mmCIF file of the C-alpha atoms, coordinates in Angstrom:
data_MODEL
# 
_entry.id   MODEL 
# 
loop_
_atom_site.group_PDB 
_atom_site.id 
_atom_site.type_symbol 
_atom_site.label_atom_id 
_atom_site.label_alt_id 
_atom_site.label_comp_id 
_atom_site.label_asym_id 
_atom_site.label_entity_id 
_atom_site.label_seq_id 
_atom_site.pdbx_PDB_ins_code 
_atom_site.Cartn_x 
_atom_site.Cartn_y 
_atom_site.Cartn_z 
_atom_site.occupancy 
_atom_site.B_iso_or_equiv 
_atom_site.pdbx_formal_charge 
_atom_site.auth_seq_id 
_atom_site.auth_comp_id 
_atom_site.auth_asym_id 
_atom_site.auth_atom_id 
_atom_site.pdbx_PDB_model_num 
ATOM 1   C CA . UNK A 1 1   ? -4.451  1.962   -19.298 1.00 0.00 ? 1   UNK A CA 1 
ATOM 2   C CA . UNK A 1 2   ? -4.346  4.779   -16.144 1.00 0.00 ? 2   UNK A CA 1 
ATOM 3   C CA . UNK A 1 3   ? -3.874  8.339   -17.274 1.00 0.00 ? 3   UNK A CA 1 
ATOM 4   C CA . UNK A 1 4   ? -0.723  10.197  -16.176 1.00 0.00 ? 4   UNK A CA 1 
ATOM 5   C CA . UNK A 1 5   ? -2.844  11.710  -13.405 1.00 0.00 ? 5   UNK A CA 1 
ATOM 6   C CA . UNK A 1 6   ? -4.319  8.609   -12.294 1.00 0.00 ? 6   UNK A CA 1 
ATOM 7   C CA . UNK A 1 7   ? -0.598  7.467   -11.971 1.00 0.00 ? 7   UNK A CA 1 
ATOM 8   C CA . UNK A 1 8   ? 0.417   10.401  -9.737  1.00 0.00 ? 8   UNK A CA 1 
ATOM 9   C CA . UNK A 1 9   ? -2.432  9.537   -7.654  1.00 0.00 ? 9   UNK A CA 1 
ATOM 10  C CA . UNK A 1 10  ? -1.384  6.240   -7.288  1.00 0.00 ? 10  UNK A CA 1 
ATOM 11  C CA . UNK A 1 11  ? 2.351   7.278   -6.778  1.00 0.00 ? 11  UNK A CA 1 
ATOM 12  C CA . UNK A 1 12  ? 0.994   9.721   -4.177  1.00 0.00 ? 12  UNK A CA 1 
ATOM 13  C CA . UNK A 1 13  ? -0.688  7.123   -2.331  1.00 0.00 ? 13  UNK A CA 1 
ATOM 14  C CA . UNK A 1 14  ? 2.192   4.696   -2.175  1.00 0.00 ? 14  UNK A CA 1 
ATOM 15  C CA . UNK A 1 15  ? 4.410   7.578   -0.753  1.00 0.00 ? 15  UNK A CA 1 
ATOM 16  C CA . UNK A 1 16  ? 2.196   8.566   1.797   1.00 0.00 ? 16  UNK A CA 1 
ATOM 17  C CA . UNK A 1 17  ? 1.718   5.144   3.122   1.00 0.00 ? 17  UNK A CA 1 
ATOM 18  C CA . UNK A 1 18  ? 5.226   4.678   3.245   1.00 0.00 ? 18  UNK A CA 1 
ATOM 19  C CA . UNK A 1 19  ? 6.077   7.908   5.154   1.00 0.00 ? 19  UNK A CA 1 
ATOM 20  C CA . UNK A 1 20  ? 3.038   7.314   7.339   1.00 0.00 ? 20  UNK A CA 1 
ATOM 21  C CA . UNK A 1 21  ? 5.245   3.386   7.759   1.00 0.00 ? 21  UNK A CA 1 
ATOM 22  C CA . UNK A 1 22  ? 8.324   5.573   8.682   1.00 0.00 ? 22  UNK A CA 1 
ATOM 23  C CA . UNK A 1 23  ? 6.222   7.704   10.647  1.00 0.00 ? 23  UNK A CA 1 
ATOM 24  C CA . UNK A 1 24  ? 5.627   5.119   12.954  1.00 0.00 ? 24  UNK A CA 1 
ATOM 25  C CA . UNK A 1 25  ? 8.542   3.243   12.857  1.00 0.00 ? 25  UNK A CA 1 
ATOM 26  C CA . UNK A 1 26  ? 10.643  6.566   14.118  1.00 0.00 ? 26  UNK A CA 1 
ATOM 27  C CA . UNK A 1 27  ? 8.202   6.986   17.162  1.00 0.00 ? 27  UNK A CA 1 
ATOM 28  C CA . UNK A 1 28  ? 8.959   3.653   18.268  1.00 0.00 ? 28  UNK A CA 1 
ATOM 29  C CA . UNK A 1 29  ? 5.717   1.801   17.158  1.00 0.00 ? 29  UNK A CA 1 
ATOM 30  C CA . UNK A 1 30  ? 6.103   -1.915  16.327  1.00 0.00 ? 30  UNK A CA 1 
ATOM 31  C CA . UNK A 1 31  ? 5.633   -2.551  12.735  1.00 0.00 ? 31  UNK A CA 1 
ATOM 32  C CA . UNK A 1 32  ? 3.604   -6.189  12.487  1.00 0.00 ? 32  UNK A CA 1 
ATOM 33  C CA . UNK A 1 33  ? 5.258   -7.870  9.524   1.00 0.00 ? 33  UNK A CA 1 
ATOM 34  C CA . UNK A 1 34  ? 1.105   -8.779  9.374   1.00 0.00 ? 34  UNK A CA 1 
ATOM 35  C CA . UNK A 1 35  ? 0.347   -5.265  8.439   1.00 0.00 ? 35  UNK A CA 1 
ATOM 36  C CA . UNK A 1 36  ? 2.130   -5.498  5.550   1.00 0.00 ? 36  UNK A CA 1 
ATOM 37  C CA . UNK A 1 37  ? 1.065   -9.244  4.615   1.00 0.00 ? 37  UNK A CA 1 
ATOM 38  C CA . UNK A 1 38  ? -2.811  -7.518  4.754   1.00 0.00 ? 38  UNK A CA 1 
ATOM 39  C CA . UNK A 1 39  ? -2.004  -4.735  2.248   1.00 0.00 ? 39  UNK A CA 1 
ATOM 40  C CA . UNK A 1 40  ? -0.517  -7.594  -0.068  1.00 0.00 ? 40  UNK A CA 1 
ATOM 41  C CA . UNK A 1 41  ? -3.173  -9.396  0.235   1.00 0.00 ? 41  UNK A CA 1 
ATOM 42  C CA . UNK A 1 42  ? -5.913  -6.992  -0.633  1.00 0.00 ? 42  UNK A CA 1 
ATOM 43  C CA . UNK A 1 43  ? -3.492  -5.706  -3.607  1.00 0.00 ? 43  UNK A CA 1 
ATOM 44  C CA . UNK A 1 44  ? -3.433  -9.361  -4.860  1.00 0.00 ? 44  UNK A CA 1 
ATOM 45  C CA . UNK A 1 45  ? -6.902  -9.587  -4.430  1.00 0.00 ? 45  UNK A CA 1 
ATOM 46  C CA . UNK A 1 46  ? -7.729  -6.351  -6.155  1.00 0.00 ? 46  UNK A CA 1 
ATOM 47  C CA . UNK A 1 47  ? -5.615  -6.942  -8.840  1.00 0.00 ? 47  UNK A CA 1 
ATOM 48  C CA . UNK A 1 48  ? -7.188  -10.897 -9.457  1.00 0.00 ? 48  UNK A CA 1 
ATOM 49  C CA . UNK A 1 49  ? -10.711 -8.726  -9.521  1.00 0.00 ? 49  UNK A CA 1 
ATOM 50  C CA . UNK A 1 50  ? -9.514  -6.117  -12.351 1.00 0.00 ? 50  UNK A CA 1 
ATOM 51  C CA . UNK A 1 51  ? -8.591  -8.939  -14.101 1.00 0.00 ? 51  UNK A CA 1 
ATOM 52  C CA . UNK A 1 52  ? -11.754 -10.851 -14.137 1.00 0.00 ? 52  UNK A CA 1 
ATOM 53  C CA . UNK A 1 53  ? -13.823 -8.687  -15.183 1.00 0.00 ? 53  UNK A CA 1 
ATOM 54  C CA . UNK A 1 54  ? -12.006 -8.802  -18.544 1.00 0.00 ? 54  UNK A CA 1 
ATOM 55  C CA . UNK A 1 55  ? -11.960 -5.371  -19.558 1.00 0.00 ? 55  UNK A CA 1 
ATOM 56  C CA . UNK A 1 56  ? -15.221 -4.597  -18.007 1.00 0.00 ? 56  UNK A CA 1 
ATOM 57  C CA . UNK A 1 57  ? -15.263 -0.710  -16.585 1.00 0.00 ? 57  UNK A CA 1 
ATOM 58  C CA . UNK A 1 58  ? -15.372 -1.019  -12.699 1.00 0.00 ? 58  UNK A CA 1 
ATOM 59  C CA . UNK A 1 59  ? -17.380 0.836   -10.759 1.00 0.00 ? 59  UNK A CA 1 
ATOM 60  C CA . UNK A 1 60  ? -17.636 1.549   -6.718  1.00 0.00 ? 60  UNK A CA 1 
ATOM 61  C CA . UNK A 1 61  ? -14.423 -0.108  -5.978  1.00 0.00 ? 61  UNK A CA 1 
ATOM 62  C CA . UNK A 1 62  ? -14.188 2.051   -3.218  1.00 0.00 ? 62  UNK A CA 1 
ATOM 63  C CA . UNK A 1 63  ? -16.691 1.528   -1.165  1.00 0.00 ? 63  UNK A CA 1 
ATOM 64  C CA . UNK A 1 64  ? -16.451 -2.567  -2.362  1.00 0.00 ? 64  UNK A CA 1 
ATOM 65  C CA . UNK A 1 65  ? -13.292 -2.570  -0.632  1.00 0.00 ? 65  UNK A CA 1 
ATOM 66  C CA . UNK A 1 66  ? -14.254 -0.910  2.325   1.00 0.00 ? 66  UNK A CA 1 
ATOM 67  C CA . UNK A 1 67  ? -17.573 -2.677  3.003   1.00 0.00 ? 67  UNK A CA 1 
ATOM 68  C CA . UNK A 1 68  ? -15.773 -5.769  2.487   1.00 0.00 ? 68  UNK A CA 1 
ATOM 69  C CA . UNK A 1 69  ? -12.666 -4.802  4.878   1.00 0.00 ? 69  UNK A CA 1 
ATOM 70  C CA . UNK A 1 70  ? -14.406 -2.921  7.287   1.00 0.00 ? 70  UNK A CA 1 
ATOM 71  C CA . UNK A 1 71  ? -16.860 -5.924  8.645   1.00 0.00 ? 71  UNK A CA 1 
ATOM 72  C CA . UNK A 1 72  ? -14.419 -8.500  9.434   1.00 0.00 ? 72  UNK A CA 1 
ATOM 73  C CA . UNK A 1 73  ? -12.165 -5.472  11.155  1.00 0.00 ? 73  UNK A CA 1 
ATOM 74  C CA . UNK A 1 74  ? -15.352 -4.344  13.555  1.00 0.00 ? 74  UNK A CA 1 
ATOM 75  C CA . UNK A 1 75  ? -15.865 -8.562  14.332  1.00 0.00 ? 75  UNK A CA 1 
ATOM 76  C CA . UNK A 1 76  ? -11.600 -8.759  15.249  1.00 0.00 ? 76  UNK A CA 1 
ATOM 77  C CA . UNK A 1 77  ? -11.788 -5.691  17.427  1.00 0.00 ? 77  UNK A CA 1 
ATOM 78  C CA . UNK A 1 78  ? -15.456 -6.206  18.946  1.00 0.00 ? 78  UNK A CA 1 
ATOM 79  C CA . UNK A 1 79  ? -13.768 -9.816  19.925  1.00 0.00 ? 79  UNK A CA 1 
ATOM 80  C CA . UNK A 1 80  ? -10.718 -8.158  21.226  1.00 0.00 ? 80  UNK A CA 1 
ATOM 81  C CA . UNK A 1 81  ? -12.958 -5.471  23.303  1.00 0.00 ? 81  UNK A CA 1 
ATOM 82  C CA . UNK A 1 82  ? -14.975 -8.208  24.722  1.00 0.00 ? 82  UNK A CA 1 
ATOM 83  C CA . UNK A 1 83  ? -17.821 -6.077  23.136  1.00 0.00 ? 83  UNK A CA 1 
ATOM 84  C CA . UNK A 1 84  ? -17.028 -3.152  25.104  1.00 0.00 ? 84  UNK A CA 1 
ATOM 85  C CA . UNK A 1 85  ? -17.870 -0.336  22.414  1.00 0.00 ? 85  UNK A CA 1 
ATOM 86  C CA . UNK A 1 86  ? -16.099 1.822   24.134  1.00 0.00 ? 86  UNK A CA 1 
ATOM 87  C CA . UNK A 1 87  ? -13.068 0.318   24.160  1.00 0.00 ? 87  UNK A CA 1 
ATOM 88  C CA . UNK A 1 88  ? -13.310 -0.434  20.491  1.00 0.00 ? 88  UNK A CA 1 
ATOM 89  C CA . UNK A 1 89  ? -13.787 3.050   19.593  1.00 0.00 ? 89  UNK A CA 1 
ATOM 90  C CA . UNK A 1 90  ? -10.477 3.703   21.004  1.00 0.00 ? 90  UNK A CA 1 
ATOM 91  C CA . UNK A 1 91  ? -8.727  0.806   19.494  1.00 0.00 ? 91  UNK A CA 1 
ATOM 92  C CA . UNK A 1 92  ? -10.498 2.176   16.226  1.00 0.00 ? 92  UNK A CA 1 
ATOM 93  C CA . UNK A 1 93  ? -10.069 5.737   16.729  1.00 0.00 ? 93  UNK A CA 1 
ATOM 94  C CA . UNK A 1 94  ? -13.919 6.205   15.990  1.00 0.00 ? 94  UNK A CA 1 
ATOM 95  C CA . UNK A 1 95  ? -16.486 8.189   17.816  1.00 0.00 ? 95  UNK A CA 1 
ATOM 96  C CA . UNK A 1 96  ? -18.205 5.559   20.053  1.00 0.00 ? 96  UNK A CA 1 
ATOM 97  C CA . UNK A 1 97  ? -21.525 7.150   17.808  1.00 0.00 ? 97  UNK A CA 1 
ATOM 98  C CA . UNK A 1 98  ? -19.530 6.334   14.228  1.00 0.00 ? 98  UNK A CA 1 
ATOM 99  C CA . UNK A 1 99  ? -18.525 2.782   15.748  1.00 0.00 ? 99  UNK A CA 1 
ATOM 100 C CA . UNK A 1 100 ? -22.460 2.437   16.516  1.00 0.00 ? 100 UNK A CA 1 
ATOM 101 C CA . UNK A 1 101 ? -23.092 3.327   13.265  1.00 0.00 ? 101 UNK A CA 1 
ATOM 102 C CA . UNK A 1 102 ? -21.202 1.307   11.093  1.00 0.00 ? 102 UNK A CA 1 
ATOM 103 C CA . UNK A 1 103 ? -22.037 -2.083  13.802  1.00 0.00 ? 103 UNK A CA 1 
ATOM 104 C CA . UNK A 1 104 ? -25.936 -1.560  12.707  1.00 0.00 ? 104 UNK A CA 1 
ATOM 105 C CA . UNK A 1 105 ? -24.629 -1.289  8.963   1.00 0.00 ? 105 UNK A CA 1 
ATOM 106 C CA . UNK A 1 106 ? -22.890 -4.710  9.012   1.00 0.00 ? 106 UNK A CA 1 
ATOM 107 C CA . UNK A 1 107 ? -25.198 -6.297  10.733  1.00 0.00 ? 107 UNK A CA 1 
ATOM 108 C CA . UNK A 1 108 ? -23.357 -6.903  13.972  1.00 0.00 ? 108 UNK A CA 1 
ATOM 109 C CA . UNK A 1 109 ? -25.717 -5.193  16.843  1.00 0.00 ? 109 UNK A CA 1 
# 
């Protein structure tokens, strides 16, 4: 069972990404009703992965996630960019070197 300060953390996070939501929302960005269908889904996910490992102590969930997330995100924007690195940097908000970076980690230049 989460400690009280484990809780706060994850109370903390839930606030932020809703006033980053309303953040957006009052300057007019369009909200996908997608966005919100991909943090459901990795929630769902994550929570179907605590509970098979049966009690097992997790470790690097973290980074799982992200390595997992981040690929098929640099594939969707590469194809959006027509491969134009530049452009995906922006779309990312990544240093074109960072984008580079992370396309020789996954595999994808």
């Amino acid at each position: 069972m989460p400690s009280e300060n484990e809780w706060n953390g994850f109370r903390q996070k839930a606030f932020r990404r809703h006033s980053v939501l309303k953040t957006f929302q009052s300057k007019g960005y369009a909200m996908n009703p997608a966005t919100a269908d991909i943090a459901q889904c990795i929630e769902q996910n994550l929570n179907q992965y605590f509970k098979d490992l049966n009690g097992t102590e997790p470790c690097g969930v973290y980074d799982m996630v992200l390595h997992q997330v981040e690929k098929p995100l640099l594939v969707c924007v590469m194809e959006q960019c027509g491969g134009n690195q530049s452009k995906a940097s922006v779309m990312l908000g990544l240093n074109r070197n960072t984008l580079r970076k992370k396309l020789i980690q996954h595999g994808l230049l």
